[in-house]
PDB file of C-alpha atoms in Angstrom:
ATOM      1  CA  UNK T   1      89.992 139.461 136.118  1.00 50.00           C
ATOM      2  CA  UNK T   2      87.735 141.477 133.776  1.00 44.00           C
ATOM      3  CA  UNK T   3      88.729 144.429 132.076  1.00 45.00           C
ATOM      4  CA  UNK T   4      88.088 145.222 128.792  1.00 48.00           C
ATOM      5  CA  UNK T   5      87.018 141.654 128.322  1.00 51.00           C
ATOM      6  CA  UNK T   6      85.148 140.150 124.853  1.00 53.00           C
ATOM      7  CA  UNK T   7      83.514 137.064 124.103  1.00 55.00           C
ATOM      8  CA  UNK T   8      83.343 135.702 120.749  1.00 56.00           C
ATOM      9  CA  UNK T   9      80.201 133.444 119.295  1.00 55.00           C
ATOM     10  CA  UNK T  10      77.916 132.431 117.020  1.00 53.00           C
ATOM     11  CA  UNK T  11      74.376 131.729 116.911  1.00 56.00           C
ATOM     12  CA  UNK T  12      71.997 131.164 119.909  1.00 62.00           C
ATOM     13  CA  UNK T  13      73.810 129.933 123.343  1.00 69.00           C
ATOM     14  CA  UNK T  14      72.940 128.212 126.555  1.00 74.00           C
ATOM     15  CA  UNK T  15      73.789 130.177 129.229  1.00 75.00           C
ATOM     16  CA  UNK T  16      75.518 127.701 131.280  1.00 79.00           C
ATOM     17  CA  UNK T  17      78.309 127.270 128.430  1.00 84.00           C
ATOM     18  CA  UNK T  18      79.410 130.459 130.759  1.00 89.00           C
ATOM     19  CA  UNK T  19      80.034 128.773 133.707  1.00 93.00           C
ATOM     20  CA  UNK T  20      83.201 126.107 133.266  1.00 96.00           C
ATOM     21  CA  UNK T  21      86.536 124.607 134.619  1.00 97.00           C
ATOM     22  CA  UNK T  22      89.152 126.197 133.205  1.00 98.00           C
ATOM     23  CA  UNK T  23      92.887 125.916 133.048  1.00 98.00           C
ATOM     24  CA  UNK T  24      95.338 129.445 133.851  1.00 98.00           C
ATOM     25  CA  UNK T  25      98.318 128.588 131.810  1.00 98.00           C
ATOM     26  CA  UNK T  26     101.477 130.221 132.039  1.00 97.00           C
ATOM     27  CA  UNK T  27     102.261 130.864 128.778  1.00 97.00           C
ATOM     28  CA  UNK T  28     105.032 133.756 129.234  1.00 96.00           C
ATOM     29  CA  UNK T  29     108.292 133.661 127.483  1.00 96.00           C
ATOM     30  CA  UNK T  30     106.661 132.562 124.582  1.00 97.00           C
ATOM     31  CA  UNK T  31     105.799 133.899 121.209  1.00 96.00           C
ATOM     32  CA  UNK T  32     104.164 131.309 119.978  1.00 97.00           C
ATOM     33  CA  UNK T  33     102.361 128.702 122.532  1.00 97.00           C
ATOM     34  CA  UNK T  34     102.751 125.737 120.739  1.00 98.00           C
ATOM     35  CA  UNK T  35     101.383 121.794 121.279  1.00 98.00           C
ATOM     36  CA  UNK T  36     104.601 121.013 123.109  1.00 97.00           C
ATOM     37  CA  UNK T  37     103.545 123.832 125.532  1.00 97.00           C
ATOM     38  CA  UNK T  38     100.610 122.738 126.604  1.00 98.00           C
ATOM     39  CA  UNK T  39      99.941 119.025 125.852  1.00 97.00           C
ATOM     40  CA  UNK T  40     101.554 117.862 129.618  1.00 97.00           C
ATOM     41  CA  UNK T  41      98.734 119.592 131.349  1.00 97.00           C
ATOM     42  CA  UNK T  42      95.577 117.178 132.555  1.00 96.00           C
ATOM     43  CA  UNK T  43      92.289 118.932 130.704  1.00 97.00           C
ATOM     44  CA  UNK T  44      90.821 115.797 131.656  1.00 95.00           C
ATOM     45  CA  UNK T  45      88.359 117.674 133.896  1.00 95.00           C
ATOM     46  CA  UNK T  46      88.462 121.025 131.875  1.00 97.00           C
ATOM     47  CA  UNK T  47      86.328 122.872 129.700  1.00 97.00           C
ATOM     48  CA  UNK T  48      88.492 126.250 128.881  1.00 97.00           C
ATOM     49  CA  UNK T  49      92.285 127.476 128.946  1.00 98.00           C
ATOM     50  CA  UNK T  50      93.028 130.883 129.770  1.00 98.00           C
ATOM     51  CA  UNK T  51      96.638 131.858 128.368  1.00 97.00           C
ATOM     52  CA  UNK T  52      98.975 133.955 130.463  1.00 96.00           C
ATOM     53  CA  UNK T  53     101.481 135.500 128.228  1.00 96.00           C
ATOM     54  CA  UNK T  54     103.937 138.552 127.912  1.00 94.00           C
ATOM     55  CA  UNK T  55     101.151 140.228 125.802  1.00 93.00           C
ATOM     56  CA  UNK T  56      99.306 141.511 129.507  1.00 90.00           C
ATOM     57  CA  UNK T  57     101.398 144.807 129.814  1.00 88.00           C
ATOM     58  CA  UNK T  58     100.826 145.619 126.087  1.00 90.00           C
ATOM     59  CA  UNK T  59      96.990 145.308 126.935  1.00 86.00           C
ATOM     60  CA  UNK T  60      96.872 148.599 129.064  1.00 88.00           C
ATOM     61  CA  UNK T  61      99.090 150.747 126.308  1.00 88.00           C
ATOM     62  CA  UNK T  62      97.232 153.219 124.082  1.00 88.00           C
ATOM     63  CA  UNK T  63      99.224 152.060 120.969  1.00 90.00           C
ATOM     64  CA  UNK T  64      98.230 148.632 119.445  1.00 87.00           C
ATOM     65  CA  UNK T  65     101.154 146.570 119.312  1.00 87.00           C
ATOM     66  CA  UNK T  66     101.604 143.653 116.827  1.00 87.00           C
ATOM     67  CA  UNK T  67     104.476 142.130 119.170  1.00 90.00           C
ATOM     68  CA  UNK T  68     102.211 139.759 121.079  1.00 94.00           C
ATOM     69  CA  UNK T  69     101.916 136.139 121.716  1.00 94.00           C
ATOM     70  CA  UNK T  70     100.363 133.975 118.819  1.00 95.00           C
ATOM     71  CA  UNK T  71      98.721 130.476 119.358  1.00 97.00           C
ATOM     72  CA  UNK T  72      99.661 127.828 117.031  1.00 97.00           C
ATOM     73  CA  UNK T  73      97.006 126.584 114.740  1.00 97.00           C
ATOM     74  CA  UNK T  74      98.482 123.181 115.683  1.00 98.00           C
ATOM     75  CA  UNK T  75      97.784 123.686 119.918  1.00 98.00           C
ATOM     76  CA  UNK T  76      94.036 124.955 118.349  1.00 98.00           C
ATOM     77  CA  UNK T  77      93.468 122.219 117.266  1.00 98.00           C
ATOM     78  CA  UNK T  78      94.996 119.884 120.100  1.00 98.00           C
ATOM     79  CA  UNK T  79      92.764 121.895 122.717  1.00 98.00           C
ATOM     80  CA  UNK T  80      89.537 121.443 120.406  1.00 98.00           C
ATOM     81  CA  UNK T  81      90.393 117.455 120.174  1.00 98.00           C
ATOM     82  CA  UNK T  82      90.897 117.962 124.201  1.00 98.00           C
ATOM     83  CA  UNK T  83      87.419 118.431 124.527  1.00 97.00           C
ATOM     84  CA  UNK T  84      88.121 122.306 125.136  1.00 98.00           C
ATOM     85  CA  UNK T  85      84.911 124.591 124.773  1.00 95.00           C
ATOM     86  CA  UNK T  86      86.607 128.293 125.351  1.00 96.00           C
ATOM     87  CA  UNK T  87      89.811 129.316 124.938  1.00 97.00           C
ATOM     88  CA  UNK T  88      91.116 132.718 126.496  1.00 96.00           C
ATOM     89  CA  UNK T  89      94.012 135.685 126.457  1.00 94.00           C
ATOM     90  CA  UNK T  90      95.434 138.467 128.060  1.00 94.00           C
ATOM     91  CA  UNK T  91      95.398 140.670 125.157  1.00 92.00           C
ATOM     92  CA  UNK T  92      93.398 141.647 122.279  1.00 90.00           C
ATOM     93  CA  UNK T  93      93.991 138.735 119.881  1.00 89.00           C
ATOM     94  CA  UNK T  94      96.209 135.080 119.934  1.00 92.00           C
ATOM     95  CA  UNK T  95      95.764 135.196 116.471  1.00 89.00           C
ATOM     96  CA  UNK T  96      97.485 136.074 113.048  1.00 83.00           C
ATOM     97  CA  UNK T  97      96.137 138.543 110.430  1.00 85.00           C
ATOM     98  CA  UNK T  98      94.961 135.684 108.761  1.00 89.00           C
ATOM     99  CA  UNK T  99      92.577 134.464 112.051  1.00 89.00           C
ATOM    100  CA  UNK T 100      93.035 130.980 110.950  1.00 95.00           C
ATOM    101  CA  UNK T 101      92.778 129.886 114.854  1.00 95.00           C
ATOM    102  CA  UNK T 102      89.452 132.056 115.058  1.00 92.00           C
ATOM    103  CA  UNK T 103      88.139 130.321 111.999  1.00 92.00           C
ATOM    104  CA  UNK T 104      88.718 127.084 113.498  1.00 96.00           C
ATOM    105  CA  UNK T 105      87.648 127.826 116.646  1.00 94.00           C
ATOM    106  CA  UNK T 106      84.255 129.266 115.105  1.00 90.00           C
ATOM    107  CA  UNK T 107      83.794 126.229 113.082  1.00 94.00           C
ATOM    108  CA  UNK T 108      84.668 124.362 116.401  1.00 95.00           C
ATOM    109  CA  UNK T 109      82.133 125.957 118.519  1.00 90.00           C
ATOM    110  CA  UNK T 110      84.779 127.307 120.750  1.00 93.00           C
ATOM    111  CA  UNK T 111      84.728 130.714 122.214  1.00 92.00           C
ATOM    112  CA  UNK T 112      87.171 133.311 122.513  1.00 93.00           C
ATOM    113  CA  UNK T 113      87.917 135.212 125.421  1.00 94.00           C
ATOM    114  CA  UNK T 114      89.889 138.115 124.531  1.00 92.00           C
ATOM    115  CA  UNK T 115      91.315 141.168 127.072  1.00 91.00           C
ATOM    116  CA  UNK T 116      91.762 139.070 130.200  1.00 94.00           C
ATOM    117  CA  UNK T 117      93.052 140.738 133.237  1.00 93.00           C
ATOM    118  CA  UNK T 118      95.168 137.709 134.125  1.00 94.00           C
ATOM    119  CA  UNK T 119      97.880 139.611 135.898  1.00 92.00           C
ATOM    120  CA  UNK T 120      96.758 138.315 139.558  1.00 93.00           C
ATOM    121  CA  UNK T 121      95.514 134.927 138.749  1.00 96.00           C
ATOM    122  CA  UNK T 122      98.234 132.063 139.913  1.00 97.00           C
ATOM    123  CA  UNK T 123      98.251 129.427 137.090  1.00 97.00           C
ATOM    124  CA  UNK T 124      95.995 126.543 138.317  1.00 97.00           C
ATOM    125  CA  UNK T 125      92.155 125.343 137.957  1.00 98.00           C
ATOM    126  CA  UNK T 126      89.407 127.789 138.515  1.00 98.00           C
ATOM    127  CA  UNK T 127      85.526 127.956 137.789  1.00 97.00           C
ATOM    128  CA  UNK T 128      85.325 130.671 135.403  1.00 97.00           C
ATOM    129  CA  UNK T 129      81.561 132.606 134.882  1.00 95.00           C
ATOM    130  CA  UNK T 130      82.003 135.258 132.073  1.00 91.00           C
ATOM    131  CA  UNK T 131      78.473 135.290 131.196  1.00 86.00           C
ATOM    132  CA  UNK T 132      77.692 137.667 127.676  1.00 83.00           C
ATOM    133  CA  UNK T 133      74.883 140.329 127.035  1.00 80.00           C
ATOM    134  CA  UNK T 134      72.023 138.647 125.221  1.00 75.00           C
ATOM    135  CA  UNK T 135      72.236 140.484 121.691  1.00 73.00           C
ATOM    136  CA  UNK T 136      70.646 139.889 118.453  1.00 74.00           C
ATOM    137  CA  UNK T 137      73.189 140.100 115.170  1.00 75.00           C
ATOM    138  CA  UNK T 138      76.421 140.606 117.005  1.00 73.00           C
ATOM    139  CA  UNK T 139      79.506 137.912 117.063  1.00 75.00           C
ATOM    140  CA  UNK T 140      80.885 138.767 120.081  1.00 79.00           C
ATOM    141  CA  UNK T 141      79.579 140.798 123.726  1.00 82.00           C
ATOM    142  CA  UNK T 142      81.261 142.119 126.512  1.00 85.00           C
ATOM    143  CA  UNK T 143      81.360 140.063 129.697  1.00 87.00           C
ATOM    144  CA  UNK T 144      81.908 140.037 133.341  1.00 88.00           C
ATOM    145  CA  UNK T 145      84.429 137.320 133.992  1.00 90.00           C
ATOM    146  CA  UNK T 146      84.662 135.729 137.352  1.00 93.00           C
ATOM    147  CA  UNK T 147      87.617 133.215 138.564  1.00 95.00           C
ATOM    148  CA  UNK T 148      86.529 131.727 141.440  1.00 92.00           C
ATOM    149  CA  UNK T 149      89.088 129.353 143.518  1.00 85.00           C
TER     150      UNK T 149
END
């Protein structure tokens, strides 16, 4: 699933924060994924939701488009009360121009995985690795993400 894939943290991080349950939603035909869009799936068991949305194609354009899918700061803050450690995207950003949702998540301690290659990947549970280069002053790394079934 990894293309152009970035991971955004703060601060020093156990490595096994990488490796965690996550949750493919499909999130197309909507430009905003709001609570009501997610809150009838069981995170019970999961750590991180990776957001399938329209945005994918615009992902592989050479023009940045500002026509992709937003997530709510409301469903932000639903997934961080879900327990929800990593949140992730098929495109560059889920955010406004604002990043309110980034600021929350940061203050959360909730990473962002941005650039997903989710084009394949059948909605359902996986084990996702997407482990980061160890750098010093940076807030974010490129990874390698795995799904595995």
């Amino acid at each position: 699933i990894d293309e152009k894939i970035l991971i955004t943290f703060s601060g020093s991080v156990d490595i096994n924060t990488f490796n965690l349950s996550v949750l493919v939603i499909d999130a197309r035909g909507k430009k905003i994924v709001k609570v009501d869009d997610i809150k009838d799936y069981d995170l019970s068991d999961i750590k991180g939701v990776l957001l399938q949305t329209d945005s994918q194609p615009l992902l592989f354009e050479e023009e940045y488009s500002n026509e992709y899918t937003i997530l709510s700061l409301d469903a932000a803050v639903y997934l961080v009360n879900k327990g929800i450690t990593l949140v992730g995207i098929d495109y560059l950003t889920f955010d406004t121009t604002d990043y309110k949702v980034h600021s929350f998540f940061s203050k959360n301690n909730v990473f962002i995985l941005e650039c997903l290659d989710l084009r394949k990947v059948i909605p359902g549970k996986y084990r996702l690795m997407c482990f980061p280069l160890k750098l010093k002053g940076f807030e974010a790394s490129p990874v390698r993400a795995i799904l595995e079934v």
